[in-house]
Amino acid sequence: MDVKLLVVAAFACSGNKTAPKTAVEDAKAGSAQPVDAMIRIDPSVKGDVQIRVEWKDVPVAARASPGRTTCGTARPAAVAPTTTWGVPDVFVAIEVPGSGSGGAHRIVFGDCLLTPRALTSTGTLTIASATQAPAKLTIQRAGQLPLGSAIKEDKARDVYLPIAGHEVEVALDAGAIYRVAAGDELGWVVATDHPFIALTEVTGNIVLRGVPGGTHAITAWLPPRSGQPARVAKGTVTVNAGALSEVTLDITKQ
């Protein structure tokens, strides 16, 4: 009889015992956000991330030329999607601390077009001419990182290019987003040396290597251009040691 009582008492105690919380449960209890949306960084491990940006069933207005340039050539469309809806020239950022060597880059004006239409540059930006006729462009600070923040325009600065081969070097504020305008044509510059801010390639994909392990937020930002508004998509990715993690961001719905 005494043995039975002991067994029942032991069972009752074990039934009321609370299991220790895991680190994830503790994190979830301390935040109103879903745990998957929280950033957990493990810098002791690194992996690679492939980001793909898609825009399904892109409307004709966004993928067709919006008209002619002053040179009589066709203006580029806002987007040039692949047959599987991948979108190139989209800025993407993995929101994890980091800095790299970066580098100063250039944008070229020729035949009434800006090439490239989107780029990152550190410290300075070179604006160069590839046209014989004198040209007047403007550069204007239009926002600040993180990607997708509200557009806030400063006063535009004029840039004069008198002849082909002439170039002007413009100082950039770290973390600022700039708009370069040549008539109706726009180029976008993000002033950063962050190793995990980049542009999607012609396939709509980009691979970022050496990302610290953990779960990170990701943002994709398609700047406004060719008469189309900006588009933003957000997501998360979990990076594991030595592995390639893949994530697709859909900018179809806004």
Short mmCIF file of C-alpha atoms in Angstrom, two decimals:
data_model
loop_
_atom_site.label_atom_id
_atom_site.label_comp_id
_atom_site.label_asym_id
_atom_site.label_seq_id
_atom_site.Cartn_x
_atom_site.Cartn_y
_atom_site.Cartn_z
CA MET A 1 0.00 0.00 0.00
CA ASP A 2 2.81 2.38 0.89
CA VAL A 3 4.55 1.53 -2.38
CA LYS A 4 1.43 2.38 -4.39
CA LEU A 5 1.10 5.72 -2.66
CA LEU A 6 4.70 6.52 -3.49
CA VAL A 7 4.18 5.64 -7.14
CA VAL A 8 1.04 7.78 -7.39
CA ALA A 9 2.79 10.70 -5.70
CA ALA A 10 5.77 10.42 -8.04
CA PHE A 11 3.51 10.31 -11.09
CA ALA A 12 1.59 13.38 -9.90
CA CYS A 13 4.81 15.32 -9.37
CA SER A 14 6.13 14.39 -12.80
CA GLY A 15 2.84 15.41 -14.42
CA ASN A 16 3.03 18.89 -12.91
CA LYS A 17 6.69 19.37 -13.71
CA THR A 18 7.33 22.15 -16.24
CA ALA A 19 9.93 21.37 -18.90
CA PRO A 20 12.67 23.99 -19.23
CA LYS A 21 12.10 26.45 -22.05
CA THR A 22 14.26 26.26 -25.12
CA ALA A 23 16.11 29.32 -26.38
CA VAL A 24 13.59 29.62 -29.21
CA GLU A 25 10.64 29.53 -26.78
CA ASP A 26 12.29 32.17 -24.63
CA ALA A 27 12.79 34.35 -27.70
CA LYS A 28 9.21 33.84 -28.79
CA ALA A 29 7.89 34.71 -25.32
CA GLY A 30 9.80 37.99 -25.38
CA SER A 31 8.54 39.13 -28.78
CA ALA A 32 5.20 39.67 -30.44
CA GLN A 33 6.76 38.71 -33.79
CA PRO A 34 6.78 35.15 -35.14
CA VAL A 35 10.07 33.53 -34.21
CA ASP A 36 10.86 32.91 -37.89
CA ALA A 37 10.85 36.66 -38.49
CA MET A 38 13.43 37.33 -35.79
CA ILE A 39 17.09 37.80 -36.64
CA ARG A 40 19.37 35.25 -34.97
CA ILE A 41 23.01 35.58 -35.98
CA ASP A 42 25.77 33.03 -35.47
CA PRO A 43 28.98 34.63 -36.81
CA SER A 44 30.97 31.45 -36.09
CA VAL A 45 29.45 29.76 -39.15
CA LYS A 46 28.92 31.00 -42.70
CA GLY A 47 26.91 29.91 -45.71
CA ASP A 48 25.76 31.16 -49.11
CA VAL A 49 22.38 32.60 -50.07
CA GLN A 50 20.76 32.59 -53.50
CA ILE A 51 18.09 35.26 -53.80
CA ARG A 52 15.59 35.26 -56.65
CA VAL A 53 13.20 38.14 -57.34
CA GLU A 54 10.05 37.42 -59.35
CA TRP A 55 7.22 39.48 -60.79
CA LYS A 56 4.59 37.16 -62.17
CA ASP A 57 2.50 38.26 -65.15
CA VAL A 58 4.27 41.60 -65.50
CA PRO A 59 1.80 44.07 -67.07
CA VAL A 60 2.57 45.34 -70.55
CA ALA A 61 3.02 48.90 -69.27
CA ALA A 62 5.97 47.76 -67.13
CA ARG A 63 7.72 45.59 -69.73
CA ALA A 64 7.16 47.73 -72.82
CA SER A 65 9.04 50.84 -73.90
CA PRO A 66 7.31 53.97 -72.55
CA GLY A 67 8.24 55.99 -75.66
CA ARG A 68 11.22 57.51 -77.44
CA THR A 69 14.24 59.31 -76.09
CA THR A 70 15.28 62.73 -77.36
CA CYS A 71 17.80 60.83 -79.49
CA GLY A 72 14.92 59.05 -81.24
CA THR A 73 15.74 55.67 -79.71
CA ALA A 74 13.36 53.52 -77.69
CA ARG A 75 13.35 54.19 -73.96
CA PRO A 76 14.01 51.06 -71.92
CA ALA A 77 11.10 49.41 -70.15
CA ALA A 78 10.81 49.54 -66.39
CA VAL A 79 11.64 45.82 -66.19
CA ALA A 80 12.94 43.13 -68.53
CA PRO A 81 11.64 39.91 -66.96
CA THR A 82 12.85 36.48 -67.99
CA THR A 83 10.43 33.89 -69.39
CA THR A 84 10.12 32.54 -65.83
CA TRP A 85 9.42 36.04 -64.40
CA GLY A 86 12.85 36.67 -62.90
CA VAL A 87 13.56 40.40 -62.61
CA PRO A 88 17.07 41.85 -63.09
CA ASP A 89 18.46 45.10 -61.65
CA VAL A 90 16.62 44.79 -58.34
CA PHE A 91 18.50 45.85 -55.20
CA VAL A 92 18.49 43.13 -52.54
CA ALA A 93 19.80 43.28 -48.98
CA ILE A 94 20.34 40.66 -46.31
CA GLU A 95 19.82 42.58 -43.10
CA VAL A 96 22.88 41.49 -41.14
CA PRO A 97 25.75 43.70 -39.97
CA GLY A 98 28.74 43.73 -42.27
CA SER A 99 31.20 45.82 -44.25
CA GLY A 100 33.45 45.10 -47.18
CA SER A 101 36.07 46.66 -49.37
CA GLY A 102 33.45 48.12 -51.70
CA GLY A 103 34.67 50.32 -54.54
CA ALA A 104 33.89 53.48 -56.48
CA HIS A 105 31.99 52.86 -59.71
CA ARG A 106 30.67 54.80 -62.68
CA ILE A 107 27.53 55.49 -64.64
CA VAL A 108 27.80 56.45 -68.32
CA PHE A 109 25.50 58.69 -70.34
CA GLY A 110 25.33 57.97 -74.06
CA ASP A 111 22.60 57.90 -76.74
CA CYS A 112 20.25 59.49 -74.21
CA LEU A 113 20.55 56.45 -71.93
CA LEU A 114 22.22 55.78 -68.58
CA THR A 115 24.28 52.61 -68.18
CA PRO A 116 23.94 50.85 -65.83
CA ARG A 117 20.54 51.86 -64.57
CA ALA A 118 21.28 50.66 -61.03
CA LEU A 119 24.52 50.17 -59.10
CA THR A 120 26.22 50.35 -55.73
CA SER A 121 29.23 52.57 -55.18
CA THR A 122 31.41 53.50 -52.22
CA GLY A 123 32.68 56.96 -51.42
CA THR A 124 32.31 58.50 -54.87
CA LEU A 125 30.45 58.01 -58.12
CA THR A 126 31.93 58.85 -61.52
CA ILE A 127 29.45 60.19 -64.09
CA ALA A 128 30.92 59.95 -67.60
CA SER A 129 29.87 61.04 -71.08
CA ALA A 130 29.82 58.85 -74.19
CA THR A 131 28.12 61.40 -76.41
CA GLN A 132 29.62 64.18 -78.54
CA ALA A 133 26.92 66.70 -77.67
CA PRO A 134 27.10 68.61 -74.37
CA ALA A 135 24.85 67.11 -71.70
CA LYS A 136 23.40 68.26 -68.42
CA LEU A 137 22.46 65.65 -65.80
CA THR A 138 21.39 65.92 -62.18
CA ILE A 139 22.19 63.86 -59.11
CA GLN A 140 19.87 63.98 -56.14
CA ARG A 141 19.87 62.29 -52.78
CA ALA A 142 16.49 60.58 -52.66
CA GLY A 143 16.56 58.33 -49.62
CA GLN A 144 18.49 56.36 -47.06
CA LEU A 145 19.08 52.71 -46.27
CA PRO A 146 17.44 50.36 -45.40
CA LEU A 147 16.01 49.50 -48.80
CA GLY A 148 12.35 50.28 -49.20
CA SER A 149 12.39 53.36 -46.97
CA ALA A 150 10.32 56.35 -48.01
CA ILE A 151 11.69 58.54 -50.79
CA LYS A 152 12.87 61.86 -49.35
CA GLU A 153 14.43 64.17 -51.89
CA ASP A 154 17.20 66.68 -51.28
CA LYS A 155 18.03 69.49 -53.69
CA ALA A 156 19.34 68.19 -57.03
CA ARG A 157 22.90 69.01 -58.11
CA ASP A 158 23.71 69.72 -61.76
CA VAL A 159 26.40 67.74 -63.55
CA TYR A 160 27.75 69.12 -66.86
CA LEU A 161 29.38 66.85 -69.43
CA PRO A 162 30.63 69.01 -72.33
CA ILE A 163 32.02 66.26 -74.59
CA ALA A 164 32.52 62.53 -74.95
CA GLY A 165 35.11 61.22 -72.53
CA HIS A 166 34.51 63.95 -69.97
CA GLU A 167 33.71 62.68 -66.48
CA VAL A 168 32.77 64.16 -63.12
CA GLU A 169 33.40 62.56 -59.72
CA VAL A 170 30.67 63.10 -57.14
CA ALA A 171 31.07 62.47 -53.40
CA LEU A 172 28.48 60.14 -51.85
CA ASP A 173 27.24 59.94 -48.27
CA ALA A 174 27.48 56.43 -46.86
CA GLY A 175 24.10 54.72 -46.67
CA ALA A 176 22.37 57.23 -48.94
CA ILE A 177 20.35 56.40 -52.06
CA TYR A 178 20.82 58.68 -55.08
CA ARG A 179 18.90 59.29 -58.27
CA VAL A 180 20.79 60.31 -61.41
CA ALA A 181 18.57 61.91 -64.04
CA ALA A 182 19.20 62.59 -67.72
CA GLY A 183 15.93 63.92 -69.05
CA ASP A 184 13.34 61.21 -68.46
CA GLU A 185 15.96 58.53 -67.87
CA LEU A 186 16.85 57.59 -64.31
CA GLY A 187 19.73 55.74 -62.74
CA TRP A 188 19.79 54.66 -59.10
CA VAL A 189 22.85 54.43 -56.85
CA VAL A 190 23.07 52.97 -53.35
CA ALA A 191 26.14 54.31 -51.54
CA THR A 192 27.36 51.30 -49.55
CA ASP A 193 30.21 48.86 -49.13
CA HIS A 194 27.96 46.32 -47.41
CA PRO A 195 28.86 42.85 -48.73
CA PHE A 196 25.25 41.66 -48.62
CA ILE A 197 23.61 44.47 -50.62
CA ALA A 198 23.68 43.70 -54.34
CA LEU A 199 21.69 43.68 -57.58
CA THR A 200 19.95 40.75 -59.21
CA GLU A 201 21.53 39.62 -62.47
CA VAL A 202 19.84 39.14 -65.88
CA THR A 203 18.26 35.91 -64.60
CA GLY A 204 16.66 37.66 -61.64
CA ASN A 205 19.01 35.79 -59.26
CA ILE A 206 22.03 36.73 -57.18
CA VAL A 207 24.24 34.59 -54.93
CA LEU A 208 25.75 36.23 -51.84
CA ARG A 209 28.56 34.27 -50.24
CA GLY A 210 29.94 34.09 -46.72
CA VAL A 211 26.73 35.15 -44.97
CA PRO A 212 26.80 34.63 -41.18
CA GLY A 213 24.67 31.73 -39.98
CA GLY A 214 21.24 32.34 -38.52
CA THR A 215 17.85 33.63 -39.62
CA HIS A 216 17.95 36.99 -41.39
CA ALA A 217 15.45 39.39 -42.90
CA ILE A 218 15.79 40.11 -46.64
CA THR A 219 14.48 43.07 -48.64
CA ALA A 220 14.16 43.49 -52.41
CA TRP A 221 13.66 46.98 -53.86
CA LEU A 222 12.88 47.77 -57.48
CA PRO A 223 13.38 51.55 -57.90
CA PRO A 224 10.82 53.69 -59.71
CA ARG A 225 11.66 54.16 -63.39
CA SER A 226 10.13 54.47 -66.86
CA GLY A 227 6.87 55.72 -65.41
CA GLN A 228 6.45 52.80 -63.00
CA PRO A 229 6.41 53.12 -59.19
CA ALA A 230 8.86 51.39 -56.85
CA ARG A 231 8.17 47.88 -55.61
CA VAL A 232 9.30 46.25 -52.37
CA ALA A 233 9.22 42.65 -51.17
CA LYS A 234 10.40 41.23 -47.85
CA GLY A 235 11.20 37.77 -46.56
CA THR A 236 13.52 35.75 -44.34
CA VAL A 237 16.23 33.18 -44.92
CA THR A 238 17.97 30.73 -42.59
CA VAL A 239 21.68 30.30 -43.29
CA ASN A 240 23.42 27.07 -42.29
CA ALA A 241 27.15 26.36 -42.17
CA GLY A 242 28.63 25.49 -45.56
CA ALA A 243 25.20 25.27 -47.23
CA LEU A 244 23.43 27.16 -50.00
CA SER A 245 20.10 28.59 -48.85
CA GLU A 246 17.58 29.70 -51.46
CA VAL A 247 14.83 32.27 -51.13
CA THR A 248 12.40 33.79 -53.65
CA LEU A 249 10.92 37.24 -53.15
CA ASP A 250 7.74 38.04 -55.09
CA ILE A 251 7.18 41.70 -55.98
CA THR A 252 3.94 40.95 -57.85
CA LYS A 253 1.62 42.27 -55.16
CA GLN A 254 2.04 45.74 -53.71
#
